Amino acid sequence: TLLKILTGTLRPTTGTVQSTGRVAAILELGMGFNTDLSARDNVRHVGGLLGIDHDHIEQLMPDIISFAEIGPYFDQPMRLYSSGMHVRVAFALATAVRPDILIVDEALSVGDAYFQHKSFERIRQFREQGTTLLFVSHDPASVLALCDRCILLSQGQLLMDGEPTVVMDYYNALIAEKDQSIESEKSITQENTAHGVI
């Protein structure tokens, strides 16, 4: 919900959001794609929705095709694609023009390791050029590799905001505490069952 508010897909019931510059987001695998169309046709259509004019899309098309690396599938209906191929096209399109703000929500986790590395490298280059990255993930390694500030949310509440290593240590401690609590409950249940108590 927060990410959809930040991208302007949803309006907040209270409060305001202010952003400056071009926002690109990869929130879902589909990214507005019509699976009956080819990647080429979807890039033209969704690119237009993203505010990129037709001539500019055509200029960018070779780079998008090259970055996505899906070969002849680029001109096949997207219903034939794996989830990883969808992500390749979505990421290639969303990052064809360097955004001022790039929002990525776990989408890259379905891609193969090679494409993840390639995408992370593009994200790093954008950050060096001034792009703000908002990256949502449960993968500690990705957070530590890409982020210089980390916010930990739980049930819509802010638990911690700080250096990624500090926040990740706290996150791991919470996970360990939860695991310990579950193991403790299992142990009590097994003990009660062994003694005929239900």
PDB file of C-alpha atoms in Angstrom:
ATOM      1  CA  THR A   1       0.000   0.000   0.000  1.00  0.00           C
ATOM      2  CA  LEU A   2       2.773   2.433   0.928  1.00  0.00           C
ATOM      3  CA  LEU A   3       4.595   1.817  -2.349  1.00  0.00           C
ATOM      4  CA  LYS A   4       1.408   2.304  -4.380  1.00  0.00           C
ATOM      5  CA  ILE A   5       0.855   5.597  -2.575  1.00  0.00           C
ATOM      6  CA  LEU A   6       4.429   6.672  -3.316  1.00  0.00           C
ATOM      7  CA  THR A   7       4.037   5.859  -7.021  1.00  0.00           C
ATOM      8  CA  GLY A   8       0.680   7.651  -7.196  1.00  0.00           C
ATOM      9  CA  THR A   9      -1.371   4.532  -7.926  1.00  0.00           C
ATOM     10  CA  LEU A  10      -3.296   5.015  -4.666  1.00  0.00           C
ATOM     11  CA  ARG A  11      -4.151   8.177  -2.759  1.00  0.00           C
ATOM     12  CA  PRO A  12      -3.545   8.326   0.985  1.00  0.00           C
ATOM     13  CA  THR A  13      -6.618   8.605   3.212  1.00  0.00           C
ATOM     14  CA  THR A  14      -4.621  10.950   5.459  1.00  0.00           C
ATOM     15  CA  GLY A  15      -1.329  12.770   5.072  1.00  0.00           C
ATOM     16  CA  THR A  16       0.520  13.796   1.944  1.00  0.00           C
ATOM     17  CA  VAL A  17       3.338  12.506  -0.241  1.00  0.00           C
ATOM     18  CA  GLN A  18       5.755  14.811  -2.020  1.00  0.00           C
ATOM     19  CA  SER A  19       8.250  13.621  -4.612  1.00  0.00           C
ATOM     20  CA  THR A  20      10.339  15.483  -7.135  1.00  0.00           C
ATOM     21  CA  GLY A  21      11.329  14.090 -10.510  1.00  0.00           C
ATOM     22  CA  ARG A  22      10.562  11.036 -12.601  1.00  0.00           C
ATOM     23  CA  VAL A  23       9.482   7.951 -10.639  1.00  0.00           C
ATOM     24  CA  ALA A  24       9.921   4.426 -12.045  1.00  0.00           C
ATOM     25  CA  ALA A  25       8.531   1.461 -10.151  1.00  0.00           C
ATOM     26  CA  ILE A  26       8.589  -2.301 -10.415  1.00  0.00           C
ATOM     27  CA  LEU A  27       5.923  -3.367  -7.944  1.00  0.00           C
ATOM     28  CA  GLU A  28       4.418  -6.400  -9.634  1.00  0.00           C
ATOM     29  CA  LEU A  29       5.495  -8.881 -12.265  1.00  0.00           C
ATOM     30  CA  GLY A  30       2.792  -7.794 -14.715  1.00  0.00           C
ATOM     31  CA  MET A  31       3.614  -4.074 -14.619  1.00  0.00           C
ATOM     32  CA  GLY A  32       0.487  -3.450 -16.721  1.00  0.00           C
ATOM     33  CA  PHE A  33       1.543  -5.846 -19.461  1.00  0.00           C
ATOM     34  CA  ASN A  34      -1.076  -7.477 -21.698  1.00  0.00           C
ATOM     35  CA  THR A  35       0.023 -11.123 -21.904  1.00  0.00           C
ATOM     36  CA  ASP A  36      -1.570 -11.533 -25.357  1.00  0.00           C
ATOM     37  CA  LEU A  37       0.858  -8.959 -26.751  1.00  0.00           C
ATOM     38  CA  SER A  38       4.569  -9.384 -27.402  1.00  0.00           C
ATOM     39  CA  ALA A  39       7.178  -7.714 -25.218  1.00  0.00           C
ATOM     40  CA  ARG A  40       7.844  -5.252 -28.064  1.00  0.00           C
ATOM     41  CA  ASP A  41       4.184  -4.175 -28.211  1.00  0.00           C
ATOM     42  CA  ASN A  42       3.941  -4.043 -24.416  1.00  0.00           C
ATOM     43  CA  VAL A  43       7.070  -1.882 -24.205  1.00  0.00           C
ATOM     44  CA  ARG A  44       5.460   0.551 -26.660  1.00  0.00           C
ATOM     45  CA  HIS A  45       2.150   0.580 -24.786  1.00  0.00           C
ATOM     46  CA  VAL A  46       3.431   0.689 -21.190  1.00  0.00           C
ATOM     47  CA  GLY A  47       6.244   3.048 -22.156  1.00  0.00           C
ATOM     48  CA  GLY A  48       3.580   5.472 -23.361  1.00  0.00           C
ATOM     49  CA  LEU A  49       1.741   5.104 -20.054  1.00  0.00           C
ATOM     50  CA  LEU A  50       5.020   5.916 -18.298  1.00  0.00           C
ATOM     51  CA  GLY A  51       5.210   9.163 -20.265  1.00  0.00           C
ATOM     52  CA  ILE A  52       7.849   8.144 -22.814  1.00  0.00           C
ATOM     53  CA  ASP A  53       6.804   9.305 -26.300  1.00  0.00           C
ATOM     54  CA  HIS A  54       6.661   6.872 -29.237  1.00  0.00           C
ATOM     55  CA  ASP A  55       9.813   8.121 -31.000  1.00  0.00           C
ATOM     56  CA  HIS A  56      11.840   7.929 -27.783  1.00  0.00           C
ATOM     57  CA  ILE A  57      10.578   4.377 -27.102  1.00  0.00           C
ATOM     58  CA  GLU A  58      11.684   3.342 -30.593  1.00  0.00           C
ATOM     59  CA  GLN A  59      15.134   4.843 -29.949  1.00  0.00           C
ATOM     60  CA  LEU A  60      15.342   2.970 -26.626  1.00  0.00           C
ATOM     61  CA  MET A  61      14.023  -0.341 -28.022  1.00  0.00           C
ATOM     62  CA  PRO A  62      17.447  -1.822 -29.005  1.00  0.00           C
ATOM     63  CA  ASP A  63      18.800  -1.152 -25.491  1.00  0.00           C
ATOM     64  CA  ILE A  64      15.673  -2.623 -23.874  1.00  0.00           C
ATOM     65  CA  ILE A  65      15.922  -5.736 -26.047  1.00  0.00           C
ATOM     66  CA  SER A  66      19.631  -6.055 -25.303  1.00  0.00           C
ATOM     67  CA  PHE A  67      19.203  -5.638 -21.537  1.00  0.00           C
ATOM     68  CA  ALA A  68      16.242  -8.062 -21.281  1.00  0.00           C
ATOM     69  CA  GLU A  69      18.158 -10.807 -23.146  1.00  0.00           C
ATOM     70  CA  ILE A  70      15.143 -12.961 -23.985  1.00  0.00           C
ATOM     71  CA  GLY A  71      16.071 -13.451 -27.652  1.00  0.00           C
ATOM     72  CA  PRO A  72      13.292 -14.261 -30.148  1.00  0.00           C
ATOM     73  CA  TYR A  73      10.731 -14.385 -27.310  1.00  0.00           C
ATOM     74  CA  PHE A  74      10.709 -10.573 -27.396  1.00  0.00           C
ATOM     75  CA  ASP A  75       8.307 -10.821 -30.355  1.00  0.00           C
ATOM     76  CA  GLN A  76       6.214 -13.667 -28.917  1.00  0.00           C
ATOM     77  CA  PRO A  77       3.090 -13.254 -26.726  1.00  0.00           C
ATOM     78  CA  MET A  78       4.094 -12.679 -23.095  1.00  0.00           C
ATOM     79  CA  ARG A  79       1.730 -15.451 -21.933  1.00  0.00           C
ATOM     80  CA  LEU A  80       4.508 -17.816 -23.087  1.00  0.00           C
ATOM     81  CA  TYR A  81       7.038 -16.212 -20.709  1.00  0.00           C
ATOM     82  CA  SER A  82       8.318 -17.446 -17.377  1.00  0.00           C
ATOM     83  CA  SER A  83       8.045 -15.083 -14.406  1.00  0.00           C
ATOM     84  CA  GLY A  84      11.772 -14.394 -14.748  1.00  0.00           C
ATOM     85  CA  MET A  85      11.298 -13.298 -18.383  1.00  0.00           C
ATOM     86  CA  HIS A  86       8.499 -10.929 -17.302  1.00  0.00           C
ATOM     87  CA  VAL A  87      10.858  -9.349 -14.774  1.00  0.00           C
ATOM     88  CA  ARG A  88      13.597  -8.974 -17.377  1.00  0.00           C
ATOM     89  CA  VAL A  89      11.299  -7.007 -19.691  1.00  0.00           C
ATOM     90  CA  ALA A  90       9.747  -4.988 -16.830  1.00  0.00           C
ATOM     91  CA  PHE A  91      13.120  -4.013 -15.381  1.00  0.00           C
ATOM     92  CA  ALA A  92      14.612  -3.223 -18.810  1.00  0.00           C
ATOM     93  CA  LEU A  93      11.688  -0.900 -19.568  1.00  0.00           C
ATOM     94  CA  ALA A  94      11.477   0.726 -16.116  1.00  0.00           C
ATOM     95  CA  THR A  95      15.190   1.545 -16.211  1.00  0.00           C
ATOM     96  CA  ALA A  96      15.534   2.392 -19.917  1.00  0.00           C
ATOM     97  CA  VAL A  97      15.569   6.060 -18.897  1.00  0.00           C
ATOM     98  CA  ARG A  98      17.319   6.863 -15.620  1.00  0.00           C
ATOM     99  CA  PRO A  99      14.615   7.795 -13.106  1.00  0.00           C
ATOM    100  CA  ASP A 100      15.042  10.288 -10.281  1.00  0.00           C
ATOM    101  CA  ILE A 101      13.379   7.753  -7.972  1.00  0.00           C
ATOM    102  CA  LEU A 102      13.429   3.990  -8.562  1.00  0.00           C
ATOM    103  CA  ILE A 103      11.095   1.798  -6.501  1.00  0.00           C
ATOM    104  CA  VAL A 104      11.721  -1.958  -6.574  1.00  0.00           C
ATOM    105  CA  ASP A 105       9.545  -4.344  -4.549  1.00  0.00           C
ATOM    106  CA  GLU A 106      11.041  -7.866  -4.324  1.00  0.00           C
ATOM    107  CA  ALA A 107      10.430  -8.305  -8.070  1.00  0.00           C
ATOM    108  CA  LEU A 108      14.055  -9.148  -8.813  1.00  0.00           C
ATOM    109  CA  SER A 109      13.940 -12.117  -6.446  1.00  0.00           C
ATOM    110  CA  VAL A 110      12.254 -14.248  -9.137  1.00  0.00           C
ATOM    111  CA  GLY A 111      15.008 -13.629 -11.668  1.00  0.00           C
ATOM    112  CA  ASP A 112      18.079 -15.791 -12.098  1.00  0.00           C
ATOM    113  CA  ALA A 113      21.326 -14.895 -10.328  1.00  0.00           C
ATOM    114  CA  TYR A 114      22.918 -13.545 -13.523  1.00  0.00           C
ATOM    115  CA  PHE A 115      20.067 -11.110 -14.186  1.00  0.00           C
ATOM    116  CA  GLN A 116      19.896 -10.061 -10.526  1.00  0.00           C
ATOM    117  CA  HIS A 117      23.594  -9.183 -10.652  1.00  0.00           C
ATOM    118  CA  LYS A 118      23.119  -7.282 -13.910  1.00  0.00           C
ATOM    119  CA  SER A 119      20.113  -5.383 -12.464  1.00  0.00           C
ATOM    120  CA  PHE A 120      21.927  -4.549  -9.220  1.00  0.00           C
ATOM    121  CA  GLU A 121      24.814  -3.160 -11.269  1.00  0.00           C
ATOM    122  CA  ARG A 122      22.439  -0.876 -13.190  1.00  0.00           C
ATOM    123  CA  ILE A 123      20.854   0.228  -9.895  1.00  0.00           C
ATOM    124  CA  ARG A 124      24.319   1.019  -8.475  1.00  0.00           C
ATOM    125  CA  GLN A 125      25.159   3.095 -11.570  1.00  0.00           C
ATOM    126  CA  PHE A 126      21.886   5.017 -11.242  1.00  0.00           C
ATOM    127  CA  ARG A 127      22.577   5.690  -7.560  1.00  0.00           C
ATOM    128  CA  GLU A 128      26.022   7.055  -8.425  1.00  0.00           C
ATOM    129  CA  GLN A 129      24.302   9.386 -10.923  1.00  0.00           C
ATOM    130  CA  GLY A 130      21.856  10.651  -8.278  1.00  0.00           C
ATOM    131  CA  THR A 131      18.854   8.311  -8.446  1.00  0.00           C
ATOM    132  CA  THR A 132      17.088   7.670  -5.150  1.00  0.00           C
ATOM    133  CA  LEU A 133      16.416   3.945  -4.665  1.00  0.00           C
ATOM    134  CA  LEU A 134      13.525   2.660  -2.587  1.00  0.00           C
ATOM    135  CA  PHE A 135      14.145  -1.081  -2.347  1.00  0.00           C
ATOM    136  CA  VAL A 136      11.777  -3.386  -0.473  1.00  0.00           C
ATOM    137  CA  SER A 137      13.107  -6.822   0.379  1.00  0.00           C
ATOM    138  CA  HIS A 138      13.319  -9.607   2.947  1.00  0.00           C
ATOM    139  CA  ASP A 139      16.740 -10.570   1.588  1.00  0.00           C
ATOM    140  CA  PRO A 140      19.424  -9.227   3.967  1.00  0.00           C
ATOM    141  CA  ALA A 141      22.253  -9.617   1.439  1.00  0.00           C
ATOM    142  CA  SER A 142      20.444  -7.492  -1.161  1.00  0.00           C
ATOM    143  CA  VAL A 143      19.591  -4.804   1.392  1.00  0.00           C
ATOM    144  CA  LEU A 144      23.205  -4.631   2.578  1.00  0.00           C
ATOM    145  CA  ALA A 145      24.515  -4.561  -1.003  1.00  0.00           C
ATOM    146  CA  LEU A 146      22.229  -1.794  -2.283  1.00  0.00           C
ATOM    147  CA  CYS A 147      21.158   0.412   0.604  1.00  0.00           C
ATOM    148  CA  ASP A 148      22.791   3.040   2.794  1.00  0.00           C
ATOM    149  CA  ARG A 149      19.711   3.529   4.978  1.00  0.00           C
ATOM    150  CA  CYS A 150      17.274   0.904   6.164  1.00  0.00           C
ATOM    151  CA  ILE A 151      13.749   1.153   7.581  1.00  0.00           C
ATOM    152  CA  LEU A 152      12.166  -1.829   9.298  1.00  0.00           C
ATOM    153  CA  LEU A 153       8.361  -1.918   9.205  1.00  0.00           C
ATOM    154  CA  SER A 154       6.006  -4.351  10.904  1.00  0.00           C
ATOM    155  CA  GLN A 155       2.221  -4.256  10.560  1.00  0.00           C
ATOM    156  CA  GLY A 156       2.400  -0.691   9.240  1.00  0.00           C
ATOM    157  CA  GLN A 157       4.506   0.545  12.154  1.00  0.00           C
ATOM    158  CA  LEU A 158       8.082   1.836  12.039  1.00  0.00           C
ATOM    159  CA  LEU A 159      10.265  -0.404  14.207  1.00  0.00           C
ATOM    160  CA  MET A 160      13.677   1.000  13.314  1.00  0.00           C
ATOM    161  CA  ASP A 161      15.389   3.465  10.976  1.00  0.00           C
ATOM    162  CA  GLY A 162      19.156   3.548  10.613  1.00  0.00           C
ATOM    163  CA  GLU A 163      22.316   2.017   9.188  1.00  0.00           C
ATOM    164  CA  PRO A 164      21.540  -1.188   7.246  1.00  0.00           C
ATOM    165  CA  THR A 165      23.869  -3.399   9.335  1.00  0.00           C
ATOM    166  CA  VAL A 166      22.308  -2.192  12.605  1.00  0.00           C
ATOM    167  CA  VAL A 167      18.743  -2.577  11.346  1.00  0.00           C
ATOM    168  CA  MET A 168      19.488  -6.016   9.852  1.00  0.00           C
ATOM    169  CA  ASP A 169      20.990  -7.167  13.182  1.00  0.00           C
ATOM    170  CA  TYR A 170      17.784  -6.073  14.915  1.00  0.00           C
ATOM    171  CA  TYR A 171      15.660  -7.790  12.224  1.00  0.00           C
ATOM    172  CA  ASN A 172      17.630 -11.034  12.633  1.00  0.00           C
ATOM    173  CA  ALA A 173      17.211 -10.824  16.431  1.00  0.00           C
ATOM    174  CA  LEU A 174      13.435 -10.471  15.982  1.00  0.00           C
ATOM    175  CA  ILE A 175      13.369 -13.501  13.671  1.00  0.00           C
ATOM    176  CA  ALA A 176      15.430 -15.547  16.148  1.00  0.00           C
ATOM    177  CA  GLU A 177      13.130 -14.500  18.996  1.00  0.00           C
ATOM    178  CA  LYS A 178      10.056 -15.503  16.974  1.00  0.00           C
ATOM    179  CA  ASP A 179      11.631 -18.856  16.051  1.00  0.00           C
ATOM    180  CA  GLN A 180      12.504 -19.478  19.711  1.00  0.00           C
ATOM    181  CA  SER A 181       8.922 -18.664  20.755  1.00  0.00           C
ATOM    182  CA  ILE A 182       7.505 -21.096  18.158  1.00  0.00           C
ATOM    183  CA  GLU A 183       9.916 -23.847  19.266  1.00  0.00           C
ATOM    184  CA  SER A 184       8.956 -23.234  22.883  1.00  0.00           C
ATOM    185  CA  GLU A 185       5.236 -23.550  22.039  1.00  0.00           C
ATOM    186  CA  LYS A 186       5.893 -26.791  20.113  1.00  0.00           C
ATOM    187  CA  SER A 187       7.840 -28.197  23.055  1.00  0.00           C
ATOM    188  CA  ILE A 188       5.001 -27.409  25.507  1.00  0.00           C
ATOM    189  CA  THR A 189       2.417 -28.946  23.147  1.00  0.00           C
ATOM    190  CA  GLN A 190       4.500 -32.133  22.741  1.00  0.00           C
ATOM    191  CA  GLU A 191       5.013 -32.359  26.499  1.00  0.00           C
ATOM    192  CA  ASN A 192       1.288 -31.965  27.175  1.00  0.00           C
ATOM    193  CA  THR A 193       0.424 -34.563  24.532  1.00  0.00           C
ATOM    194  CA  ALA A 194       2.896 -37.018  26.052  1.00  0.00           C
ATOM    195  CA  HIS A 195       1.177 -36.586  29.436  1.00  0.00           C
ATOM    196  CA  GLY A 196      -2.323 -36.882  27.986  1.00  0.00           C
ATOM    197  CA  VAL A 197      -3.087 -33.172  28.423  1.00  0.00           C
ATOM    198  CA  ILE A 198      -4.849 -31.498  25.462  1.00  0.00           C
TER     199      ILE A 198
END
